[in-house]
PDB file of C-alpha atoms in Angstrom:
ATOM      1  CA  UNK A 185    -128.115  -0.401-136.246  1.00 93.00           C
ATOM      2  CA  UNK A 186    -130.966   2.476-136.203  1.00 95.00           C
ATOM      3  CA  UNK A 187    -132.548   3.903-133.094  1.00 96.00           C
ATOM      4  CA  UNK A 188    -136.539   4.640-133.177  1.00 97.00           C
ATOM      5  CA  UNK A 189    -138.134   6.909-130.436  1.00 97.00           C
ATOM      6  CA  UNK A 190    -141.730   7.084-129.869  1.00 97.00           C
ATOM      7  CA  UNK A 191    -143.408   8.205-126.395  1.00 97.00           C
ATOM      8  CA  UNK A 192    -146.588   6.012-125.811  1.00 97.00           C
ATOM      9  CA  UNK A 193    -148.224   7.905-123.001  1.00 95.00           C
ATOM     10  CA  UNK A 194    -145.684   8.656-120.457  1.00 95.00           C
ATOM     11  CA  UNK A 195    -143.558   5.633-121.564  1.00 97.00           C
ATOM     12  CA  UNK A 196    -140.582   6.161-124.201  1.00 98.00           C
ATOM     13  CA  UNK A 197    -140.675   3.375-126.611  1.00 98.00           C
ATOM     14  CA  UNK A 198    -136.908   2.896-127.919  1.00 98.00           C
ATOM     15  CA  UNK A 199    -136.969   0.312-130.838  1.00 98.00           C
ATOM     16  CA  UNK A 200    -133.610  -1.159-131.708  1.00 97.00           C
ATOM     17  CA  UNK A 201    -132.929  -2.503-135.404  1.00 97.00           C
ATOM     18  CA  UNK A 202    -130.008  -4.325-137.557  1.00 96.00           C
ATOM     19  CA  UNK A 203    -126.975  -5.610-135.748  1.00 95.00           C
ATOM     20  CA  UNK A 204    -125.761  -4.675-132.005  1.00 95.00           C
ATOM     21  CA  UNK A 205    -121.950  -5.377-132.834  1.00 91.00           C
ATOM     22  CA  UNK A 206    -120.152  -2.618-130.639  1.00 82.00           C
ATOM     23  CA  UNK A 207    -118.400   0.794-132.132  1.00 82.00           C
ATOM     24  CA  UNK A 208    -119.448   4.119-131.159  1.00 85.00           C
ATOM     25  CA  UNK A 209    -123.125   3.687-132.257  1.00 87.00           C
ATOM     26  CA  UNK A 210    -123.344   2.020-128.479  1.00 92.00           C
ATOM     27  CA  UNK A 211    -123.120   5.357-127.396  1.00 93.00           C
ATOM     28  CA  UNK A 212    -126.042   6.430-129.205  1.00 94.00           C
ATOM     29  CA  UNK A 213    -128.595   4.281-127.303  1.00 95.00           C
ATOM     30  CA  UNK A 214    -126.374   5.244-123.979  1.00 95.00           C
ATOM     31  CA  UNK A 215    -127.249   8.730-125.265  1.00 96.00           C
ATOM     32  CA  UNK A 216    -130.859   8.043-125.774  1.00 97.00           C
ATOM     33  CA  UNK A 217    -131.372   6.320-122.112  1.00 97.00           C
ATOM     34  CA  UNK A 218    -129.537   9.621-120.290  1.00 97.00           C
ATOM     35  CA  UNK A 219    -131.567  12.441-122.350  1.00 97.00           C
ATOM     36  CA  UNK A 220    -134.623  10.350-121.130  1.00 97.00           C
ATOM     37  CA  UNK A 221    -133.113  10.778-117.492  1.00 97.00           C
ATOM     38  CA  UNK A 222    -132.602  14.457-118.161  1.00 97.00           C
ATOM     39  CA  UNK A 223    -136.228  15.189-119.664  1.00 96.00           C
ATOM     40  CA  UNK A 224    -137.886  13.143-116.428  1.00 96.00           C
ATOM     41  CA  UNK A 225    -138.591  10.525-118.238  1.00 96.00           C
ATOM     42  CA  UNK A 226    -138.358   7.333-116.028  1.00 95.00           C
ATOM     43  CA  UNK A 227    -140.103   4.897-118.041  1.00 97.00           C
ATOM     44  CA  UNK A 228    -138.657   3.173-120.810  1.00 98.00           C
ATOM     45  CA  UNK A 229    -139.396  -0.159-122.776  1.00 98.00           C
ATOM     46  CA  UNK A 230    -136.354  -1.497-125.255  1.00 98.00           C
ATOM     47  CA  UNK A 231    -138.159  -3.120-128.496  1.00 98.00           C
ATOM     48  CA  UNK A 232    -135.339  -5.382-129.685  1.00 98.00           C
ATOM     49  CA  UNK A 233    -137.853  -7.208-132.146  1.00 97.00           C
ATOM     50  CA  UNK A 234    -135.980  -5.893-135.148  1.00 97.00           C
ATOM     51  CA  UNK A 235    -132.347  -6.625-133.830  1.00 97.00           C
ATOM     52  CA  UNK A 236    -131.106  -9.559-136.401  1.00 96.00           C
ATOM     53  CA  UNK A 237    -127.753  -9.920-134.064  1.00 97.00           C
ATOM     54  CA  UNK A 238    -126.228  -9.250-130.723  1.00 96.00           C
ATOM     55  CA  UNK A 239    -123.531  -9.649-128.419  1.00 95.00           C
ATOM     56  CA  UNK A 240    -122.516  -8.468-125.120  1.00 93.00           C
ATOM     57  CA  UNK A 241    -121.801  -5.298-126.022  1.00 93.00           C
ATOM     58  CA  UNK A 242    -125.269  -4.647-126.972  1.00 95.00           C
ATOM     59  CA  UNK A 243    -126.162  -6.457-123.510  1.00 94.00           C
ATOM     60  CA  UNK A 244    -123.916  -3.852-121.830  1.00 93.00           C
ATOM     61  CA  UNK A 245    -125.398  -0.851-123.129  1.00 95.00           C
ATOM     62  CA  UNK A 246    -128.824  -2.359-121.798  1.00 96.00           C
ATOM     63  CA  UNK A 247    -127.411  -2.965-118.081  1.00 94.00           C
ATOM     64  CA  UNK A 248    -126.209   0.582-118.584  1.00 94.00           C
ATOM     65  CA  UNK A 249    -129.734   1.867-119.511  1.00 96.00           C
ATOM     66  CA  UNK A 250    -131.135   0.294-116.390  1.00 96.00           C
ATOM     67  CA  UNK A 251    -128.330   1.248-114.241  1.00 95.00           C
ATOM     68  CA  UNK A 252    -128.690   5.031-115.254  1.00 96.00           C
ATOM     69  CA  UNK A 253    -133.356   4.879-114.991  1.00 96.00           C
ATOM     70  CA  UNK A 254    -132.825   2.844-112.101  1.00 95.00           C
ATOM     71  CA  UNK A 255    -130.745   5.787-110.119  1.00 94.00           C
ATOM     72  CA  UNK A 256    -133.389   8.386-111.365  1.00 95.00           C
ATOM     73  CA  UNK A 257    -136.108   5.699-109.926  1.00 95.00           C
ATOM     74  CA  UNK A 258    -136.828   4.941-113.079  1.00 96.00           C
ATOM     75  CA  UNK A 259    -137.258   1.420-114.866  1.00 96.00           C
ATOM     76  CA  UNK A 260    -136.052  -0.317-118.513  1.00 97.00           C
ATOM     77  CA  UNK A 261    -138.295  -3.274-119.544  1.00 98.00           C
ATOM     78  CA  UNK A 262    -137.659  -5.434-122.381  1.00 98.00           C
ATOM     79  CA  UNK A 263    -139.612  -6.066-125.359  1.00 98.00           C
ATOM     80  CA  UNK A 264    -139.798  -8.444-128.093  1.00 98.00           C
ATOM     81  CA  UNK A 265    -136.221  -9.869-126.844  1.00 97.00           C
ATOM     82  CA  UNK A 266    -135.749 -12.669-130.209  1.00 96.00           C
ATOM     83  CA  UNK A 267    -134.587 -16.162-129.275  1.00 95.00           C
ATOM     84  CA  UNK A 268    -131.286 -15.721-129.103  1.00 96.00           C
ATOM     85  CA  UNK A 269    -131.288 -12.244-127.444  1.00 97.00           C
ATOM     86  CA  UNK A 270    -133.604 -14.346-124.795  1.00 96.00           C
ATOM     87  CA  UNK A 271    -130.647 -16.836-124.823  1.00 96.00           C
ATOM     88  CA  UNK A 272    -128.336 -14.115-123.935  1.00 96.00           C
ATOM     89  CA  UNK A 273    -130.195 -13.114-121.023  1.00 96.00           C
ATOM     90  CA  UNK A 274    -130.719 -16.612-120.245  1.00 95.00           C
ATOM     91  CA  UNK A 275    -126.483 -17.029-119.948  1.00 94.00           C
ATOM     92  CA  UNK A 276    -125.278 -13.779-118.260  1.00 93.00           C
ATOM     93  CA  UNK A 277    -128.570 -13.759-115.799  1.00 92.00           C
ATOM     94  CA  UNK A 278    -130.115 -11.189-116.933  1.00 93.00           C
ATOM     95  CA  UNK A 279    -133.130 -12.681-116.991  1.00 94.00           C
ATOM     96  CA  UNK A 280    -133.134 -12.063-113.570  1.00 92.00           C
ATOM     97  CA  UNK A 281    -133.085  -8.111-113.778  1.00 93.00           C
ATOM     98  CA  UNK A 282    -134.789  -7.554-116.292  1.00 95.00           C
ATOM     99  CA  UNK A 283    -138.539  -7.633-116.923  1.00 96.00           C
ATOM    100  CA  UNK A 284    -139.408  -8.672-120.512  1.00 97.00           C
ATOM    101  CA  UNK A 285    -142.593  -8.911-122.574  1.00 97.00           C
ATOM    102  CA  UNK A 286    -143.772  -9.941-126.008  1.00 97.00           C
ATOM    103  CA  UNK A 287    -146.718  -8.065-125.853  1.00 97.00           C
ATOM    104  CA  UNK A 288    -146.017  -4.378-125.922  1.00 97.00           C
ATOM    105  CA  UNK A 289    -149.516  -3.039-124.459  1.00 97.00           C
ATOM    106  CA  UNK A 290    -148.883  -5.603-121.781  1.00 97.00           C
ATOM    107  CA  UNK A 291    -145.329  -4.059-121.384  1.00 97.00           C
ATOM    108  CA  UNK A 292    -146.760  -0.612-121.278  1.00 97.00           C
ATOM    109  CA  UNK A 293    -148.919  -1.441-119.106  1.00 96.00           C
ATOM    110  CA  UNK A 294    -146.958  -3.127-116.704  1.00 96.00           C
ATOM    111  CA  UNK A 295    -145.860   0.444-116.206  1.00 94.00           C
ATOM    112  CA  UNK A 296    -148.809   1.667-114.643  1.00 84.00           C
ATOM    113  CA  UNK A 297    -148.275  -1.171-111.639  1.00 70.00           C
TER     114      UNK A 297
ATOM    115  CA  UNK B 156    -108.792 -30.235-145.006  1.00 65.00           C
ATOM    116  CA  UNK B 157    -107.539 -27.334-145.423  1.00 78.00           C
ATOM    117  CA  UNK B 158    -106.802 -24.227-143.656  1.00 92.00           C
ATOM    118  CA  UNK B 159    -108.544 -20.952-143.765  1.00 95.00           C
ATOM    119  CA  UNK B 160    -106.481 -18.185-142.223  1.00 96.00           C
ATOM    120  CA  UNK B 161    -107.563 -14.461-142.067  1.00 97.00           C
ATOM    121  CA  UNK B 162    -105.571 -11.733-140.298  1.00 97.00           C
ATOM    122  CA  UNK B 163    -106.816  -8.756-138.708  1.00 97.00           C
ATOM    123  CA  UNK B 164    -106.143  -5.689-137.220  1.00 98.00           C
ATOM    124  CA  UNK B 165    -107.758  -4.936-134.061  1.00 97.00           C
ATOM    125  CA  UNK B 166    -110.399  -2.748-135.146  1.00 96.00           C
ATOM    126  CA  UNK B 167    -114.167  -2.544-134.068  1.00 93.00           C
ATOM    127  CA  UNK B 168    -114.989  -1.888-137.857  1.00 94.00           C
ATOM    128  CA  UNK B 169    -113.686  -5.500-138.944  1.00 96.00           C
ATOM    129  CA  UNK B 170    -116.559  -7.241-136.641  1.00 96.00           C
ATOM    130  CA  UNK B 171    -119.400  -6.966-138.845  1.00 95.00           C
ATOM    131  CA  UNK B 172    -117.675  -8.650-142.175  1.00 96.00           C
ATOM    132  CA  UNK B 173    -115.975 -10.774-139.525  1.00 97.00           C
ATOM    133  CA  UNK B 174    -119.628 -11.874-138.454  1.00 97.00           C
ATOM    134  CA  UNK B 175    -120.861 -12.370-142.255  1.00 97.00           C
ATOM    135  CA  UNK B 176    -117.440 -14.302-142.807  1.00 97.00           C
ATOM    136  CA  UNK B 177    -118.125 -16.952-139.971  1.00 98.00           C
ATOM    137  CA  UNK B 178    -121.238 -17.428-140.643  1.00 98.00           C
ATOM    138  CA  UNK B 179    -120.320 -18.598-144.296  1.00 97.00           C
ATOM    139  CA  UNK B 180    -117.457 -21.199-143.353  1.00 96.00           C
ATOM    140  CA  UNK B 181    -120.318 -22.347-140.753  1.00 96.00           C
ATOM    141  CA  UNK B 182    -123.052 -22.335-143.901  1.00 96.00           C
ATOM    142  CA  UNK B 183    -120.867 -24.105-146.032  1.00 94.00           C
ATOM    143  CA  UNK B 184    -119.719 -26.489-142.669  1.00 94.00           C
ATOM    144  CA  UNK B 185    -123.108 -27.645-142.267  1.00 94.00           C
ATOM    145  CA  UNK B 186    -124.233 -25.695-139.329  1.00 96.00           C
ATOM    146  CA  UNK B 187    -127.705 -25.592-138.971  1.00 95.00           C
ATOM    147  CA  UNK B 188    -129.451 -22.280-140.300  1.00 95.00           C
ATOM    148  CA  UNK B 189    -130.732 -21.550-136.999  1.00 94.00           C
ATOM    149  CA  UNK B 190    -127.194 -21.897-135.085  1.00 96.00           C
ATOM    150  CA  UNK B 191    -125.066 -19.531-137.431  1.00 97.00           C
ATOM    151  CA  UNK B 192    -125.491 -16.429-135.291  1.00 97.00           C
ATOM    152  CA  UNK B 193    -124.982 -18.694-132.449  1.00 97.00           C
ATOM    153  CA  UNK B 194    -121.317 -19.580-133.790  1.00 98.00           C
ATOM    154  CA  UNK B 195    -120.763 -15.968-135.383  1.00 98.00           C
ATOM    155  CA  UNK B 196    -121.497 -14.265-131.738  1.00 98.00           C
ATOM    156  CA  UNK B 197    -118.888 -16.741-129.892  1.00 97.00           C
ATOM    157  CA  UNK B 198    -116.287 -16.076-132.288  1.00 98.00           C
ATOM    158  CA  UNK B 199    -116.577 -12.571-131.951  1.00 97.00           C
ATOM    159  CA  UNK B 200    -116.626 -12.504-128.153  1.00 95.00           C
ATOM    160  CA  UNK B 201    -113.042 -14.242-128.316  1.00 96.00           C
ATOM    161  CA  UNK B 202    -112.263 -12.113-130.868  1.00 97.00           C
ATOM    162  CA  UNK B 203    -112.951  -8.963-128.921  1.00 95.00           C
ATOM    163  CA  UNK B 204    -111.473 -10.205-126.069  1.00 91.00           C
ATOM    164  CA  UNK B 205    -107.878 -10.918-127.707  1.00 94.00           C
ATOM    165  CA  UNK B 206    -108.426  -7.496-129.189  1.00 95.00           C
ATOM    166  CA  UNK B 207    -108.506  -6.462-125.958  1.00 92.00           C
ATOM    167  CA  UNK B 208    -106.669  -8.226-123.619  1.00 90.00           C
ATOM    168  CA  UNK B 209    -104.184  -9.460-126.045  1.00 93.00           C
ATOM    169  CA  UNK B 210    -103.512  -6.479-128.356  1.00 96.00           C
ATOM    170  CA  UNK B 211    -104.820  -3.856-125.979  1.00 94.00           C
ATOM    171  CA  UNK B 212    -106.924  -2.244-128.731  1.00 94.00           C
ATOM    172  CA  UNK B 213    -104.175  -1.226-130.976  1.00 96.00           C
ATOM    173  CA  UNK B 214    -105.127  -1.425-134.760  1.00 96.00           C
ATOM    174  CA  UNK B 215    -101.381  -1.978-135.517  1.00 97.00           C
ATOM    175  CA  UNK B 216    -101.732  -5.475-133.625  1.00 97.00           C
ATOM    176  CA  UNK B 217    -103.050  -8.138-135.382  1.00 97.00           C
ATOM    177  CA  UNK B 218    -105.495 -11.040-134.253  1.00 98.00           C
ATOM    178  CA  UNK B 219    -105.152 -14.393-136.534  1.00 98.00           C
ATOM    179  CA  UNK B 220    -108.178 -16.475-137.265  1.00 98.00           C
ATOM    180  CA  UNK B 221    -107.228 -20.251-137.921  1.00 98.00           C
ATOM    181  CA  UNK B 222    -110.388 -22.324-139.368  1.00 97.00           C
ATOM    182  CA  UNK B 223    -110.456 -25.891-139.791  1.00 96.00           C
ATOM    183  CA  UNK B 224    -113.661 -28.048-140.822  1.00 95.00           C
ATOM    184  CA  UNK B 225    -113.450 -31.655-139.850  1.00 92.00           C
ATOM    185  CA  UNK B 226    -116.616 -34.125-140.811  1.00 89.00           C
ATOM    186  CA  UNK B 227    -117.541 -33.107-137.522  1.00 92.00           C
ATOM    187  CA  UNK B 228    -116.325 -30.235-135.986  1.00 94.00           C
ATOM    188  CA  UNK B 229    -115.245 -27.000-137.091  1.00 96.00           C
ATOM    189  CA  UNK B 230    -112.385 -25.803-135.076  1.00 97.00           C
ATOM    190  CA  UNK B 231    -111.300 -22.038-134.960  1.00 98.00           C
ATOM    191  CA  UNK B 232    -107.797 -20.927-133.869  1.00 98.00           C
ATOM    192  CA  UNK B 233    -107.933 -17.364-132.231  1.00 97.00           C
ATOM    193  CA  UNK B 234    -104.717 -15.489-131.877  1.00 97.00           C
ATOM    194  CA  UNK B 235    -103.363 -12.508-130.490  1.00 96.00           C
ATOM    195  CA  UNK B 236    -100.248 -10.777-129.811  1.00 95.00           C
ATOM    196  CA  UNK B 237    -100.758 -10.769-126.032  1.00 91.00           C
ATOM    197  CA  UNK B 238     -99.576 -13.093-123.420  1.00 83.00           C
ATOM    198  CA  UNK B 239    -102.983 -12.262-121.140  1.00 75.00           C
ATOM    199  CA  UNK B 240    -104.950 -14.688-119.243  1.00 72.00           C
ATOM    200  CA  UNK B 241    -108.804 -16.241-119.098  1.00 67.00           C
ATOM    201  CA  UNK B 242    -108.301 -14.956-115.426  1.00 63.00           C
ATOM    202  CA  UNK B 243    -108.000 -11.465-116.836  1.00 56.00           C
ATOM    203  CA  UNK B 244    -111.673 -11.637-119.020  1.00 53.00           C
ATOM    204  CA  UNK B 245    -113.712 -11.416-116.627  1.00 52.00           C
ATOM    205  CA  UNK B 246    -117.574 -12.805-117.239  1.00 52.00           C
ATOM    206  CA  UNK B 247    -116.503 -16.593-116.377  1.00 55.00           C
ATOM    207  CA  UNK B 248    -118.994 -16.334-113.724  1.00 67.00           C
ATOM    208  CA  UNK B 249    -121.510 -14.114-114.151  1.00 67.00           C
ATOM    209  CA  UNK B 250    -122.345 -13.414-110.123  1.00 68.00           C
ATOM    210  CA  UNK B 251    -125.024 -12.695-108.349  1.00 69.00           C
ATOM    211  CA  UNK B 252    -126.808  -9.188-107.542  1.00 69.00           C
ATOM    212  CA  UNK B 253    -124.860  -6.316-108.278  1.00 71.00           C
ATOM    213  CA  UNK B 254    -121.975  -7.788-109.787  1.00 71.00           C
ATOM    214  CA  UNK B 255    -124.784  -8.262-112.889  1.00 78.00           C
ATOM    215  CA  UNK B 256    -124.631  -4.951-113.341  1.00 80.00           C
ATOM    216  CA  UNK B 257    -121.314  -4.619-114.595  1.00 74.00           C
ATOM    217  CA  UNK B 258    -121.803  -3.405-117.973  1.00 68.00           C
ATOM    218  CA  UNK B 259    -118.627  -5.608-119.384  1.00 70.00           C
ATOM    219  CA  UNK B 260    -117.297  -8.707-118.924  1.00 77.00           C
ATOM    220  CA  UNK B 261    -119.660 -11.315-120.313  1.00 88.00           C
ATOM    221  CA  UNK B 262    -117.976 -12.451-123.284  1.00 90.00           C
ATOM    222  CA  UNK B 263    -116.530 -15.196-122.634  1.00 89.00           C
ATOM    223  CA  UNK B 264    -119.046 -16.431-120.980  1.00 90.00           C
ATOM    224  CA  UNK B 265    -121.317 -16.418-123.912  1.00 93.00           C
ATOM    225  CA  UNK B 266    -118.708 -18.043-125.831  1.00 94.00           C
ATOM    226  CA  UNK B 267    -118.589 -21.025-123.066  1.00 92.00           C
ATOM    227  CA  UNK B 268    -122.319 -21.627-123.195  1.00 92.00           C
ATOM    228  CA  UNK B 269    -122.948 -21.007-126.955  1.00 95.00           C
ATOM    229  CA  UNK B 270    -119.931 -23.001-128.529  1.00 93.00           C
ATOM    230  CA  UNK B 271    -119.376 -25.405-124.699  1.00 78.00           C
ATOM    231  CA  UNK B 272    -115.700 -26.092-126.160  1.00 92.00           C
ATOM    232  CA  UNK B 273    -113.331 -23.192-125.563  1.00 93.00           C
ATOM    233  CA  UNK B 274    -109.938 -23.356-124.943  1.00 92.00           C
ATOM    234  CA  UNK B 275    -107.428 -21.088-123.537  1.00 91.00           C
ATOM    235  CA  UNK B 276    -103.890 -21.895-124.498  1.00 92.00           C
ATOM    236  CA  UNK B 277    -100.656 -20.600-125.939  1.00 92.00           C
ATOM    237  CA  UNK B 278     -99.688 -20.460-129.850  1.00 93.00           C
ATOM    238  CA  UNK B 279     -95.846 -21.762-131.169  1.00 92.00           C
ATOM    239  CA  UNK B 280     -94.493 -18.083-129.732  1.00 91.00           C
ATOM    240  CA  UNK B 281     -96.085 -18.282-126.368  1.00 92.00           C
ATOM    241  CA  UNK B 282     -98.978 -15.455-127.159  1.00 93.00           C
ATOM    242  CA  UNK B 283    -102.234 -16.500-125.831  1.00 93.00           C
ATOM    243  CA  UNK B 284    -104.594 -18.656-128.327  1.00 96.00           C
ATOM    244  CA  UNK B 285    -108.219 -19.418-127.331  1.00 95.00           C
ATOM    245  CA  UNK B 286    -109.585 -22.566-129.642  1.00 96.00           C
ATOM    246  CA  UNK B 287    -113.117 -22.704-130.103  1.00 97.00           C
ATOM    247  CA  UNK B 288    -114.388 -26.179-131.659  1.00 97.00           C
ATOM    248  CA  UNK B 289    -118.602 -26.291-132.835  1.00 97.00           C
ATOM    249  CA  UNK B 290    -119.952 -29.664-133.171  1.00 94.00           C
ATOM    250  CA  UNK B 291    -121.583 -30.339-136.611  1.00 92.00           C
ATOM    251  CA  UNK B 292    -124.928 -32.634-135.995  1.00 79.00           C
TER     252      UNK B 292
END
């Protein structure tokens, strides 16, 4: 799995790649969501267009994400969730928390409102 | 028919040939292109979970994969060295509100919806077995 970060205005854009199968590399992206927290940056959007596999783990480091923006008043929106991350979402309910896009300058802007 | 059987140690690092290994046996099964990470991310959830539950995370404890392909079905065997219970994985139910917010606990859930037959049951020494069966269309 490899980690991209690229601020779009004041939105961090964290771009997920390869295959979310657990291990310490979870702790990475854990890592990337708290540093946000600790540089004030409450705005993040999750691009898991290039993830070719997941499982819950990778599910739980995303509820953790939006557990630790959400107590900074903060937010984690989804884009480019593939099929079968969608289906995942679909399952555990996540769908429900989370907002997700396919569009990211819709998802950035979403942001602003 | 004829049985495939692989033996692991509990061990994070075995998932990802784990997840290329399913997905072969389901290739070569017949399961449809677009349903092989489907199969490859229930078998793992089970797998974690008995790595877990069962074996309590220790390498030296092993977790037995049993695959069968029927003109069918393709049935999978998961074993561990625990005696623990579904009661004890939590994720059956995912709840409402808050209790989303776990960040643990869905996995076999997502086996339940992605494979629909999972079993929990015991092996010929009483440790716990979960058997996961995947139509073939």
């Amino acid at each position: 799995m490899k980690i991209k970060e690229e601020m779009k205005g004041d939105v961090l854009v964290v771009s997920l790649s390869g295959k979310v199968i657990g291990g310490p590399e979870l702790m990475d992206v854990k890592t990337v969501f708290q540093n946000a927290v600790n540089q004030d940056i409450s705005k993040v959007l999750l691009d898991l267009g290039k993830v070719t596999w997941m499982d819950s783990s990778g599910l739980g480091v995303i509820v953790s994400g939006h557990t630790t923006l959400s107590r900074a008043d903060g937010s984690l929106r989804i884009l480019n969730a593939t099929k079968k991350i969608h289906e995942l979402f679909i399952i555990t309910k996540l769908i429900t928390i989370f907002e997700t896009y396919n569009d990211e300058q819709e998802a950035l802007n979403s942001f602003g409102e | 028919m004829r049985t495939i059987e692989i033996r692991l140690p509990s061990e994070i690092s075995v998932l990802e040939p784990l997840q290329l290994f399913v997905e072969s046996i389901g290739k070569y099964a017949g399961v449809e292109e677009d349903e092989l990470s489907s199969l490859s991310v229930a078998v793992i959830e089970l797998v974690k979970n008995g790595m877990e539950h069962g074996n309590g995370n220790d390498p030296e404890k092993i977790i037995t994969i049993s695959i069968d392909t029927f003109q069918s079905r393709i049935r999978f065997f998961i074993d561990d060295e625990g005696i623990w219970e579904p009661d004890m994985a939590p994720g059956f139910d995912p709840g409402e509100g808050e209790e989303l917010l776990s960040s643990r606990g869905r996995g076999v859930l997502i086996a339940r919806n992605l494979a629909r037959w999972v079993e929990f049951g015991l092996t010929p020494e009483g440790k716990t077995r979960v058997t996961l069966i995947w139509p073939l269309t």
